[in-house]
Tab-separated table of C-alpha atoms in Angstrom:
chain	number	residue	atom	x	y	z
A	21	MET	CA	85.684	-53.399	35.884
A	22	ALA	CA	85.222	-55.677	32.220
A	23	ILE	CA	85.102	-53.052	29.539
A	24	LYS	CA	83.810	-54.286	25.917
A	25	GLY	CA	83.334	-53.487	22.301
A	26	VAL	CA	85.067	-49.995	22.917
A	27	SER	CA	85.722	-48.023	19.526
A	28	MET	CA	86.090	-44.030	19.396
A	29	ASP	CA	88.554	-41.573	17.773
A	30	ILE	CA	89.609	-38.783	19.912
A	31	LYS	CA	90.229	-35.559	18.309
A	32	ALA	CA	93.508	-33.637	18.760
A	33	ASN	CA	93.487	-30.187	20.520
A	34	LYS	CA	89.808	-31.090	21.328
A	35	VAL	CA	88.264	-31.508	24.950
A	36	THR	CA	86.343	-35.478	25.531
A	37	ALA	CA	84.649	-35.540	28.104
A	38	PHE	CA	83.867	-39.178	29.778
A	39	ILE	CA	80.331	-38.976	31.530
A	40	GLY	CA	78.254	-41.837	33.227
A	41	PRO	CA	77.332	-42.799	37.085
A	42	SER	CA	79.887	-44.396	39.408
A	43	GLY	CA	81.405	-47.726	38.230
A	44	CYS	CA	80.787	-47.440	34.709
A	45	GLY	CA	84.444	-47.790	33.624
A	46	LYS	CA	85.088	-44.294	32.539
A	47	SER	CA	88.594	-43.607	34.939
A	48	THR	CA	89.570	-47.652	34.090
A	49	PHE	CA	89.095	-46.497	30.431
A	50	LEU	CA	91.045	-43.566	31.089
A	51	ARG	CA	93.436	-45.138	32.215
A	52	LEU	CA	94.554	-47.266	29.349
A	53	PHE	CA	96.198	-44.366	28.239
A	54	ASN	CA	98.843	-44.423	29.917
A	55	ARG	CA	99.324	-47.242	31.088
A	56	MET	CA	98.322	-46.780	34.531
A	57	ASN	CA	96.379	-49.847	35.225
A	58	ASP	CA	99.505	-51.833	34.080
A	59	TYR	CA	100.038	-51.624	37.778
A	60	VAL	CA	96.562	-53.604	38.703
A	61	ASP	CA	96.395	-56.888	39.583
A	62	ASP	CA	94.399	-59.265	37.177
A	63	PHE	CA	94.939	-57.071	34.129
A	64	SER	CA	94.543	-57.662	30.916
A	65	MET	CA	93.602	-56.193	27.255
A	66	GLU	CA	92.684	-56.973	23.589
A	67	GLY	CA	92.682	-54.636	21.074
A	68	GLU	CA	94.857	-51.291	20.228
A	69	ILE	CA	95.067	-48.328	21.430
A	70	ASN	CA	96.891	-45.737	18.651
A	71	ILE	CA	98.426	-42.581	19.713
A	72	ASP	CA	99.712	-40.992	16.523
A	73	ASN	CA	99.882	-44.342	14.977
A	74	GLU	CA	101.464	-46.808	17.334
A	75	ASN	CA	99.597	-48.813	19.631
A	76	ILE	CA	100.427	-48.328	22.972
A	77	TYR	CA	100.336	-51.945	23.975
A	78	ASP	CA	102.442	-52.793	21.723
A	79	LYS	CA	105.376	-54.894	23.162
A	80	ASN	CA	108.080	-52.821	21.695
A	81	ILE	CA	106.822	-49.521	23.327
A	82	ASN	CA	108.821	-47.232	26.051
A	83	VAL	CA	106.111	-46.753	28.551
A	84	GLU	CA	108.185	-44.265	30.373
A	85	LEU	CA	107.879	-42.177	27.441
A	86	LEU	CA	105.081	-42.798	26.646
A	87	ARG	CA	103.566	-41.598	30.286
A	88	LYS	CA	106.221	-38.599	29.327
A	89	GLN	CA	103.750	-37.573	26.435
A	90	VAL	CA	100.760	-38.515	28.042
A	91	GLY	CA	100.145	-36.978	31.523
A	92	MET	CA	97.789	-37.078	34.263
A	93	VAL	CA	95.894	-35.424	36.569
A	94	PHE	CA	94.051	-36.786	39.191
A	95	GLN	CA	90.711	-36.375	41.533
A	96	LYS	CA	92.237	-35.264	44.630
A	97	PRO	CA	95.421	-32.127	44.222
A	98	ASN	CA	98.061	-35.073	45.352
A	99	PRO	CA	100.848	-32.436	45.642
A	100	PHE	CA	104.675	-33.889	46.929
A	101	PRO	CA	105.553	-32.807	49.738
A	102	LYS	CA	108.376	-30.105	48.365
A	103	SER	CA	108.430	-26.482	47.866
A	104	ILE	CA	106.511	-25.163	45.049
A	105	TYR	CA	109.265	-24.880	42.424
A	106	GLU	CA	110.751	-28.589	43.870
A	107	ASN	CA	107.164	-30.141	42.771
A	108	VAL	CA	107.114	-28.585	39.064
A	109	ALA	CA	110.326	-29.327	38.551
A	110	TYR	CA	110.604	-33.116	39.469
A	111	GLY	CA	109.827	-34.145	36.712
A	112	LEU	CA	112.425	-32.715	34.710
A	113	LYS	CA	115.169	-33.666	36.735
A	114	ILE	CA	113.845	-37.491	37.051
A	115	GLN	CA	114.156	-37.098	33.513
A	116	GLY	CA	117.842	-35.834	33.768
A	117	ILE	CA	117.922	-32.171	32.743
A	118	LYS	CA	120.147	-30.180	35.499
A	119	ASP	CA	120.626	-26.559	33.653
A	120	LYS	CA	119.117	-24.235	36.082
A	121	SER	CA	118.102	-21.680	33.818
A	122	PHE	CA	116.829	-24.270	31.964
A	123	LEU	CA	115.006	-25.615	35.102
A	124	ARG	CA	113.585	-21.936	36.147
A	125	ASP	CA	112.359	-21.154	32.579
A	126	ARG	CA	109.920	-24.491	32.323
A	127	VAL	CA	108.671	-24.196	35.967
A	128	GLU	CA	107.923	-19.888	35.525
A	129	GLU	CA	106.098	-20.821	32.182
A	130	SER	CA	104.444	-23.372	32.887
A	131	LEU	CA	102.914	-21.957	36.368
A	132	LYS	CA	101.888	-18.905	34.206
A	133	GLN	CA	100.074	-21.545	31.649
A	134	VAL	CA	98.087	-22.243	34.711
A	135	GLY	CA	97.419	-19.168	36.677
A	136	LEU	CA	99.918	-19.774	39.792
A	137	TRP	CA	102.809	-17.455	39.051
A	138	ASN	CA	101.423	-14.429	39.995
A	139	GLU	CA	99.993	-15.732	42.995
A	140	VAL	CA	103.147	-18.102	44.238
A	141	GLU	CA	106.195	-16.514	42.166
A	142	ASN	CA	107.595	-14.851	45.488
A	143	ASP	CA	106.931	-18.080	47.238
A	144	LEU	CA	108.799	-20.690	45.341
A	145	ASN	CA	110.383	-22.177	48.021
A	146	LYS	CA	107.545	-22.694	50.530
A	147	SER	CA	106.265	-25.953	50.645
A	148	ALA	CA	103.273	-26.489	48.072
A	149	LEU	CA	101.421	-28.131	50.558
A	150	ALA	CA	100.755	-24.846	52.425
A	151	LEU	CA	98.470	-23.882	49.087
A	152	SER	CA	94.678	-23.812	49.180
A	153	GLY	CA	93.088	-26.814	47.368
A	154	GLY	CA	92.442	-24.919	44.157
A	155	GLN	CA	96.246	-23.752	43.746
A	156	GLN	CA	97.610	-27.118	44.537
A	157	GLN	CA	95.382	-28.791	41.626
A	158	ARG	CA	96.482	-26.128	39.370
A	159	LEU	CA	100.317	-26.744	40.878
A	160	CYS	CA	99.631	-30.503	39.405
A	161	ILE	CA	98.442	-29.256	36.062
A	162	ALA	CA	101.797	-27.090	35.846
A	163	ARG	CA	103.789	-30.533	37.579
A	164	THR	CA	102.344	-32.445	34.431
A	165	LEU	CA	102.900	-29.385	31.915
A	166	ALA	CA	106.294	-28.643	32.582
A	167	VAL	CA	107.317	-32.254	30.489
A	168	GLU	CA	105.459	-31.054	28.284
A	169	PRO	CA	103.403	-33.649	26.759
A	170	SER	CA	101.053	-33.636	24.153
A	171	ILE	CA	97.874	-35.458	25.841
A	172	ILE	CA	96.688	-34.847	29.464
A	173	LEU	CA	94.580	-37.300	31.087
A	174	MET	CA	91.788	-35.486	34.105
A	175	ASP	CA	90.186	-37.760	36.656
A	176	GLU	CA	87.605	-36.021	38.189
A	177	PRO	CA	90.171	-32.592	38.335
A	178	THR	CA	87.296	-30.743	40.174
A	179	SER	CA	85.294	-32.898	42.349
A	180	ALA	CA	87.462	-32.251	45.449
A	181	LEU	CA	86.913	-28.140	44.685
A	182	ASP	CA	84.882	-25.538	45.788
A	183	PRO	CA	83.288	-23.598	42.446
A	184	ILE	CA	85.521	-20.870	42.729
A	185	SER	CA	88.690	-23.115	42.192
A	186	THR	CA	86.152	-25.245	40.015
A	187	ALA	CA	85.314	-22.021	37.759
A	188	LYS	CA	88.840	-22.080	37.423
A	189	ILE	CA	89.652	-25.089	36.414
A	190	GLU	CA	87.887	-25.022	33.910
A	191	ASP	CA	88.390	-21.750	32.641
A	192	LEU	CA	92.332	-23.569	32.322
A	193	ILE	CA	90.768	-26.488	30.554
A	194	TYR	CA	89.422	-24.496	27.516
A	195	GLN	CA	92.598	-22.422	27.534
A	196	LEU	CA	95.034	-25.392	27.398
A	197	LYS	CA	93.351	-27.142	24.476
A	198	ASP	CA	94.776	-25.165	21.914
A	199	LYS	CA	98.100	-26.611	22.546
A	200	TYR	CA	97.328	-30.096	24.349
A	201	THR	CA	94.017	-32.804	24.055
A	202	ILE	CA	92.532	-33.197	26.718
A	203	VAL	CA	90.435	-36.468	28.192
A	204	ILE	CA	89.023	-35.619	30.948
A	205	VAL	CA	86.549	-37.820	33.302
A	206	THR	CA	83.387	-36.401	35.099
A	207	HIS	CA	80.073	-36.971	37.239
A	208	ASN	CA	79.041	-33.775	36.768
A	209	MET	CA	76.639	-33.445	33.448
A	210	GLN	CA	77.239	-29.676	33.528
A	211	GLN	CA	80.745	-30.041	33.749
A	212	ALA	CA	81.207	-31.803	30.252
A	213	SER	CA	78.786	-29.218	28.564
A	214	ARG	CA	80.174	-26.316	29.482
A	215	ILE	CA	83.671	-27.225	28.635
A	216	SER	CA	83.965	-30.610	26.175
A	217	ASP	CA	84.059	-31.013	22.300
A	218	SER	CA	82.606	-34.206	22.336
A	219	THR	CA	81.362	-36.148	25.218
A	220	ALA	CA	81.325	-40.263	25.924
A	221	PHE	CA	78.363	-41.844	27.760
A	222	PHE	CA	79.488	-44.889	29.405
A	223	TYR	CA	77.428	-47.490	31.365
A	224	MET	CA	77.955	-50.604	33.162
A	225	GLY	CA	81.446	-51.555	30.964
A	226	ASN	CA	79.695	-50.106	27.322
A	227	LEU	CA	80.312	-47.268	25.535
A	228	ILE	CA	77.142	-46.514	25.028
A	229	GLU	CA	77.059	-43.103	22.382
A	230	PHE	CA	80.102	-41.197	21.430
A	231	ASP	CA	79.290	-38.005	19.630
A	232	LYS	CA	79.800	-34.162	19.862
A	233	THR	CA	79.041	-32.755	23.403
A	234	ASN	CA	76.158	-29.930	22.124
A	235	LYS	CA	74.127	-32.569	19.822
A	236	LEU	CA	74.503	-35.670	22.920
A	237	PHE	CA	73.324	-33.690	25.554
A	238	THR	CA	70.241	-32.042	23.141
A	239	HIS	CA	69.502	-35.131	20.617
A	240	PRO	CA	70.667	-37.946	22.235
A	241	GLU	CA	70.222	-41.202	19.902
A	242	LYS	CA	70.531	-43.915	22.459
A	243	GLU	CA	67.557	-44.606	25.133
A	244	GLN	CA	69.952	-44.739	28.168
A	245	THR	CA	72.010	-42.114	27.217
A	246	GLU	CA	68.558	-39.713	27.636
A	247	ASN	CA	67.438	-41.502	30.223
A	248	TYR	CA	70.769	-40.400	31.833
A	249	ILE	CA	71.205	-36.827	31.258
A	250	THR	CA	67.756	-36.500	31.851
A	251	GLY	CA	68.504	-37.747	35.887
A	252	ARG	CA	65.917	-40.306	35.306
A	253	PHE	CA	68.965	-42.977	36.503
A	254	GLY	CA	72.799	-42.226	37.062
C-alpha cells in the first residue's frame, strides 16, 4: 500500500485513532512509527517522522532503542508459550536486566496497570496460553508496558475479542493515556468516537481528514469523510 502526502501532529498523552476501510493504509502507516515496515520487502519511505524532535528514519537512529520507546500491541493476542511471569518479564530480560527483585516489581506493576494482577497473582507460573482471549490481550499490553515505552501503537487490539473483553481494553486505553501516547487503528467507528481524542480518516493511501474526534464525527469537513462515517461506503 502506497501512502502519500501525510502530515500530522500527534499530541502526547492523547489517544489518536486511525479509521478507514480495509486496505486504506492505516496499519501500514501505524507501523512506520516503530519501523516495523523495515521488514517488508521493497519498502521505501520519503519524508520524516519525528519523535521528541528526532527523525526516527535518520540513518544514525538506534532502532532497538526506538522499539523500546514505541511499543506495539497487535490485532490478535500473541502471548509467548511461556509462563505469565516470563511473558511480562521477557522484554526486560532481553535488555539484560537480571535483578530478580526489580523484575518482580515491574511484572507486578505492569499487571496491575492492565487490571490483571488480581486475576493471576497466584498463577504467575502457569502458561499464558491458558488465559482467556481478553486476558491474553491485557497480558500483551502488560508485556509492552514493562519496558516503559512512551508511545503505544495498537493495531485493532479488540477485533478478536468479545464485547466484555473489548470494554475492558477500551477502559484500559482511556486510563493509560495519562502516562502514554496511544495511537490505535480500528475498523470500529463507535470505538474511535468513545476512546480517542483525535481521529484520522484514511482512504486509498491518502489522509483525507484529521481533527478532534468530536468534530470529525459531527461536523466533518470532507465529503468523503461524511460518506464513510454515515455508512455510504466502507
